[in-house]
XYZ file of C-alpha atoms in Angstrom:
429
model
C -21.263 17.002 -6.215
C -18.538 19.137 -7.840
C -18.212 22.018 -10.177
C -16.822 19.847 -12.928
C -17.015 16.165 -13.450
C -14.856 14.145 -15.966
C -16.537 11.206 -17.727
C -13.984 8.947 -19.361
C -14.823 6.597 -22.227
C -12.353 4.008 -23.439
C -12.553 1.578 -26.449
C -12.836 1.477 -30.238
C -16.327 3.041 -30.241
C -15.239 6.197 -28.384
C -15.559 8.408 -31.380
C -18.784 6.882 -32.457
C -20.224 7.592 -29.107
C -19.460 11.244 -29.560
C -21.174 11.264 -32.885
C -24.267 9.580 -31.286
C -24.206 12.440 -28.804
C -24.524 14.906 -31.609
C -21.304 16.757 -31.115
C -20.732 17.559 -34.748
C -17.184 17.924 -35.973
C -14.860 15.860 -33.713
C -12.064 17.988 -31.992
C -8.495 17.341 -33.105
C -6.619 14.910 -30.860
C -5.510 16.471 -27.519
C -7.209 19.754 -28.291
C -10.104 20.779 -26.031
C -13.168 21.815 -27.688
C -16.633 23.095 -26.323
C -19.572 21.035 -27.701
C -23.290 20.455 -26.893
C -24.332 16.950 -25.861
C -27.699 15.722 -27.050
C -29.645 12.604 -25.991
C -29.417 10.074 -28.842
C -33.190 9.281 -28.732
C -34.820 12.600 -27.973
C -32.375 15.042 -29.168
C -32.729 16.871 -25.897
C -29.862 19.193 -24.833
C -28.011 17.219 -21.991
C -25.110 19.678 -21.234
C -22.492 21.651 -22.874
C -19.159 20.007 -22.254
C -15.461 20.360 -22.931
C -14.194 17.417 -25.111
C -10.862 15.775 -25.353
C -9.790 12.882 -27.588
C -6.827 10.626 -27.021
C -6.405 8.134 -30.013
C -4.751 4.842 -29.013
C -2.182 3.676 -28.385
C -1.005 7.027 -27.074
C -3.557 7.105 -24.206
C -3.797 6.019 -20.590
C -5.448 2.685 -21.606
C -3.630 2.248 -24.919
C -7.156 2.389 -26.520
C -9.083 5.214 -28.048
C -10.127 7.513 -25.106
C -12.535 10.383 -24.828
C -13.075 12.662 -21.863
C -16.231 14.653 -21.381
C -15.751 17.555 -18.863
C -19.170 18.264 -17.830
C -20.964 20.064 -14.994
C -20.724 18.105 -11.841
C -24.351 18.191 -10.673
C -25.999 14.890 -9.916
C -28.840 15.439 -12.466
C -26.380 16.371 -15.138
C -24.161 13.297 -14.608
C -27.228 11.073 -14.566
C -28.413 12.489 -17.851
C -24.902 12.104 -19.460
C -24.657 8.538 -18.377
C -28.147 7.900 -19.687
C -27.323 9.486 -23.108
C -24.117 7.374 -23.328
C -25.975 4.177 -22.470
C -28.708 4.896 -24.880
C -26.080 5.006 -27.689
C -25.820 1.202 -27.285
C -22.119 1.471 -27.740
C -20.803 1.531 -24.111
C -21.358 0.157 -20.622
C -20.346 1.302 -17.142
C -16.729 0.432 -16.241
C -15.956 -1.989 -13.466
C -13.720 -0.765 -10.575
C -10.133 -0.531 -11.829
C -11.115 -1.452 -15.401
C -9.285 1.514 -16.997
C -6.011 0.705 -15.107
C -6.421 -2.952 -15.854
C -6.888 -2.285 -19.617
C -3.710 -0.031 -19.423
C -1.809 -3.086 -17.797
C -3.130 -5.459 -20.407
C -2.145 -3.154 -23.207
C 1.414 -2.715 -21.981
C 1.105 0.801 -20.645
C 1.759 -0.098 -16.997
C 3.218 -3.068 -15.088
C 1.580 -4.418 -12.008
C 3.710 -2.425 -9.594
C 2.802 0.820 -11.340
C -0.898 -0.142 -11.322
C -0.725 -0.766 -7.605
C 1.174 2.567 -7.122
C -1.630 4.409 -8.940
C -4.152 2.975 -6.398
C -1.759 4.077 -3.582
C -1.401 7.567 -5.085
C -5.246 8.013 -5.257
C -5.526 6.818 -1.686
C -2.469 8.853 -0.336
C -3.211 10.923 2.749
C 0.377 12.040 3.595
C 3.451 13.373 2.131
C 5.342 10.126 2.728
C 2.511 8.053 1.056
C 2.421 10.345 -1.884
C 6.179 10.408 -2.370
C 6.488 6.594 -2.096
C 3.581 6.039 -4.543
C 5.010 8.489 -7.137
C 8.408 6.751 -7.123
C 6.746 3.393 -7.790
C 4.377 4.856 -10.319
C 7.315 6.377 -12.315
C 8.396 2.689 -12.822
C 11.393 2.477 -10.581
C 10.361 -0.600 -8.701
C 9.407 -2.496 -11.815
C 12.548 -1.507 -13.630
C 14.604 -2.770 -10.587
C 12.930 -6.185 -10.713
C 13.180 -6.350 -14.517
C 16.883 -5.661 -14.328
C 17.426 -8.369 -11.722
C 15.278 -10.813 -13.788
C 17.384 -10.124 -16.968
C 20.586 -10.752 -14.967
C 19.306 -14.093 -13.649
C 18.164 -15.041 -17.175
C 21.847 -14.511 -18.266
C 23.199 -16.494 -15.354
C 20.712 -19.300 -16.287
C 22.046 -19.404 -19.771
C 25.507 -19.816 -18.417
C 24.382 -22.517 -16.026
C 22.505 -24.395 -18.730
C 25.650 -24.290 -20.948
C 27.249 -26.570 -18.346
C 24.378 -29.074 -19.095
C 24.061 -28.638 -22.962
C 27.739 -28.528 -23.692
C 29.215 -30.555 -20.961
C 31.387 -32.452 -23.585
C 32.890 -29.341 -25.005
C 35.474 -26.976 -23.841
C 33.951 -23.922 -22.073
C 35.741 -20.978 -20.746
C 37.693 -21.679 -17.544
C 35.920 -20.599 -14.353
C 32.581 -19.781 -16.218
C 30.403 -21.437 -13.641
C 32.485 -20.141 -10.754
C 31.924 -16.602 -11.965
C 28.205 -17.293 -12.267
C 28.166 -18.412 -8.698
C 29.925 -15.305 -7.431
C 27.561 -12.925 -9.441
C 24.505 -14.672 -8.142
C 25.717 -14.346 -4.556
C 26.155 -10.665 -5.127
C 22.828 -10.364 -6.614
C 21.297 -12.346 -3.798
C 22.619 -10.000 -1.214
C 21.133 -6.949 -3.122
C 17.748 -8.684 -3.073
C 18.147 -9.564 0.689
C 19.001 -5.891 1.460
C 16.070 -4.664 -0.679
C 13.623 -7.054 0.975
C 14.597 -5.795 4.436
C 12.844 -2.476 3.492
C 9.599 -4.180 2.868
C 8.330 -3.508 6.407
C 8.970 0.205 6.024
C 7.337 0.314 2.639
C 4.164 -1.530 3.714
C 3.938 0.588 6.922
C 4.097 3.858 4.962
C 1.353 2.561 2.611
C -0.955 1.471 5.286
C -0.015 3.524 8.318
C 2.354 2.930 11.288
C 0.611 0.973 13.880
C 0.506 2.713 17.312
C -1.234 0.731 20.058
C -2.621 2.393 23.145
C -2.380 -0.149 25.986
C -3.069 -0.236 29.676
C -5.335 -1.627 32.324
C -9.092 -0.853 32.154
C -10.272 2.680 33.045
C -6.846 4.365 32.919
C -7.964 6.717 30.104
C -6.935 4.912 26.903
C -10.121 5.806 25.061
C -10.071 9.362 26.209
C -6.408 9.573 25.004
C -7.504 8.249 21.548
C -10.348 10.850 21.407
C -7.929 13.657 22.312
C -5.335 12.672 19.777
C -8.066 12.236 17.040
C -9.688 15.640 18.060
C -13.019 13.957 17.918
C -15.162 11.308 19.756
C -13.999 8.022 18.214
C -14.272 5.687 21.141
C -16.850 5.344 23.866
C -15.610 6.691 27.165
C -17.333 5.239 30.298
C -16.407 4.801 34.043
C -17.500 1.261 33.669
C -14.469 -1.041 33.239
C -14.116 -3.233 30.067
C -16.147 -0.750 27.785
C -13.690 -1.352 24.914
C -13.917 -4.840 23.601
C -12.622 -4.507 20.074
C -9.785 -2.576 18.608
C -10.821 1.019 17.605
C -8.571 2.586 14.935
C -7.977 6.223 13.832
C -5.865 7.247 10.787
C -3.705 10.307 11.506
C -0.963 12.373 9.768
C 2.048 12.924 11.984
C 4.802 14.943 10.565
C 3.958 13.796 7.045
C 3.833 10.070 7.904
C 0.630 8.003 8.132
C -0.208 6.647 11.536
C -2.912 4.241 12.756
C -3.753 4.865 16.457
C -5.285 1.706 17.936
C -7.318 1.863 21.184
C -7.336 -1.669 22.695
C -9.209 -3.519 25.442
C -7.893 -3.083 28.955
C -5.319 -5.678 29.985
C -6.568 -7.789 32.846
C -7.869 -11.185 33.688
C -11.011 -11.123 31.677
C -14.263 -13.034 32.871
C -16.472 -13.201 29.879
C -15.919 -14.550 26.281
C -16.149 -11.085 24.566
C -13.556 -9.423 26.884
C -11.276 -12.361 26.730
C -11.173 -12.043 23.003
C -10.657 -8.273 23.350
C -7.694 -8.758 25.696
C -6.171 -11.288 23.229
C -6.510 -8.818 20.408
C -4.907 -6.093 22.532
C -1.887 -8.349 23.155
C -1.628 -9.053 19.619
C -1.614 -5.346 18.668
C 1.069 -4.820 21.270
C 3.202 -7.380 19.451
C 2.781 -5.861 15.949
C 2.907 -2.125 17.004
C 5.651 -0.012 15.860
C 5.145 2.122 18.856
C 3.218 1.509 22.102
C 1.613 3.984 24.281
C 1.123 2.467 27.689
C -1.277 4.522 29.755
C -0.865 4.439 33.611
C -3.396 5.878 36.164
C -1.487 8.010 38.799
C -4.208 7.299 41.271
C -3.238 3.684 41.207
C 0.197 3.103 42.688
C 0.507 -0.497 41.569
C 1.002 -1.440 37.907
C -0.517 -4.846 36.970
C 1.945 -7.425 35.750
C 0.179 -7.969 32.470
C 0.634 -4.148 31.709
C 4.236 -3.927 32.775
C 4.810 -7.029 30.691
C 4.192 -5.107 27.357
C 6.555 -2.217 28.284
C 9.826 -2.300 26.322
C 12.226 0.093 24.520
C 9.529 0.881 21.902
C 7.083 2.182 24.664
C 5.962 5.630 25.536
C 4.732 5.515 29.106
C 2.010 8.056 29.600
C 0.544 9.126 32.942
C -3.111 10.224 32.464
C -5.514 12.536 34.333
C -3.065 15.361 34.827
C -6.086 17.796 35.214
C -7.365 15.678 38.214
C -4.016 14.825 39.963
C -2.199 18.146 39.133
C 1.118 16.511 39.927
C 3.839 14.991 37.765
C 5.533 11.755 38.808
C 8.873 10.419 37.709
C 7.622 6.843 38.045
C 4.427 4.976 38.926
C 4.767 1.521 40.519
C 8.539 1.425 39.673
C 7.743 2.162 35.935
C 9.480 5.408 34.632
C 6.947 7.876 33.177
C 7.772 9.728 30.025
C 4.727 12.002 29.580
C 1.950 13.480 31.701
C -1.186 14.377 29.794
C -4.854 15.497 30.319
C -7.296 14.237 27.728
C -9.757 16.841 29.102
C -7.613 19.972 28.899
C -5.054 18.826 26.213
C -2.050 19.432 28.538
C 1.026 17.492 27.568
C -0.562 16.252 24.222
C 1.622 18.523 21.908
C 4.782 17.148 23.406
C 3.470 13.551 23.069
C 2.479 14.051 19.604
C 5.813 15.776 18.581
C 7.890 12.955 20.081
C 5.627 10.292 18.550
C 6.023 11.938 15.100
C 9.816 12.073 15.615
C 9.902 8.356 16.607
C 7.716 7.348 13.549
C 9.994 9.428 11.303
C 13.175 7.713 12.587
C 11.569 4.288 12.145
C 10.524 4.970 8.550
C 13.139 7.270 7.138
C 16.656 6.371 6.001
C 15.550 4.249 3.019
C 16.466 5.641 -0.437
C 14.908 4.643 -3.660
C 11.937 2.367 -4.325
C 10.921 -0.280 -1.753
C 8.466 -3.163 -1.684
C 5.036 -1.911 -0.705
C 2.844 -5.002 -0.579
C 2.956 -8.425 0.996
C 2.966 -10.091 -2.458
C 6.164 -8.260 -3.283
C 7.670 -9.441 0.005
C 6.538 -13.071 -0.504
C 7.870 -13.158 -4.025
C 11.209 -11.759 -3.015
C 11.447 -14.345 -0.235
C 10.841 -17.019 -2.800
C 13.686 -15.623 -4.931
C 16.060 -15.677 -1.979
C 15.207 -19.248 -1.100
C 15.654 -20.386 -4.617
C 19.077 -18.652 -4.930
C 20.158 -20.264 -1.637
C 19.192 -23.671 -3.027
C 21.099 -22.840 -6.097
C 24.233 -22.467 -4.002
C 23.686 -26.020 -2.625
C 22.585 -27.720 -5.738
C 24.750 -30.733 -6.489
C 23.752 -31.195 -10.071
C 23.772 -28.511 -12.901
C 20.212 -29.395 -13.734
C 18.904 -28.690 -10.201
C 20.917 -25.363 -10.245
C 19.369 -24.303 -13.436
C 15.852 -25.200 -12.160
C 16.469 -23.083 -9.070
C 17.349 -20.002 -11.282
C 14.166 -20.577 -13.294
C 12.134 -20.520 -10.060
C 13.782 -17.183 -9.160
C 13.246 -15.714 -12.583
C 9.550 -16.772 -12.377
C 9.055 -15.259 -8.974
C 10.510 -11.915 -10.068
C 8.313 -11.913 -13.188
C 5.233 -12.346 -11.111
C 5.830 -9.120 -9.180
C 5.656 -6.952 -12.335
C 3.207 -9.159 -14.205
C 5.494 -10.529 -16.817
C 4.331 -14.073 -16.136
C 1.384 -15.972 -14.714
C -0.610 -13.076 -13.380
C -4.284 -13.914 -14.401
C -4.913 -15.380 -10.958
C -3.975 -12.179 -9.206
C -5.436 -9.528 -11.388
C -8.797 -9.479 -9.681
C -7.092 -8.969 -6.409
C -4.805 -6.082 -7.637
C -7.630 -4.131 -9.323
C -10.673 -4.788 -7.128
C -9.954 -1.877 -4.666
C -9.888 0.811 -7.333
C -12.578 3.237 -7.644
C -15.003 3.340 -10.611
C -13.400 5.294 -13.483
C -9.772 4.232 -12.650
């Protein structure tokens, strides 16, 4: 429920729907006008709404678009939807259908459509900034430029095939090879930023690890400021990974509470330990929690400690003392999940580490696995081009690279991926 709700209609019948709702004279394009909405069947007053018309192709979808700014109550919206449906001229949109129509009508490329979804879902400054850069068309423009360059190089390479009996400029093919090598390096450097782009979009993974009953779930609850994980004195309570999304210093973070690392005895706990180790391998930062009351650190816990690890001694409220090391492992932080002691310092340093890992990249970056995969295909094709022994094979490798870049922006062969791109949009976008 909200004070105002916006109902959007797109398609050739948009103006006729307004007429069916009895609005009288249609407002001029892009000028707001207050009108009464009536039910097409009964003539009953539905609501008084602010109307806006956006004739195509100068609209979001490229079609005729109408917006009804109505009161946001549930009963009002239900009556408005019923009135529109009774006109027989419209149906409810599918998730992402407005954006899909915008793509199909050439108003957006696929990278911009994906960026719009990211912008709607953004929870942090970094996510918003990254999504806006991509939505402005920077990523698509970069890939289109590279694609155009490759098309030009491909024309030169094919000249070697089509006009092999004629005199071509000296060193033409050699210059193409040099230019392609330079472009390939640009693409390689760009693809190396994919991890940062994907992490900013989904959240930097931070895994909480340690032996059973050392206070991992309590630490997660303390960081989240709410009870997310079950806390119990019984060892092995956490069997699956429990995740919490947080905003640290403007960057999105996914804190992951994992099963205690030990020699598990039952099937469920064995799987929990396996998942914990998997999260340890994929985490950007690891928080390894040690219990000061246990002087020995199990081998399977010390094995996950490395340079990316923050070692945290728990139960400061019980122990009251700080230790430089536990079981030969240097301790970085002492915290109490009960009193909150030490949490501010831990959060501040964690935010600083995340910022250092994700900052330093300028401009647009790949944000999805499909971007990274297509770029990898481009790089492999260009590497094959360098080794090609026949001009025909070299030209084919360039065609593969051009095709892969085109798939990212939706220039070629995208029908099979459209459902996947738009299915996560909300209704009305």
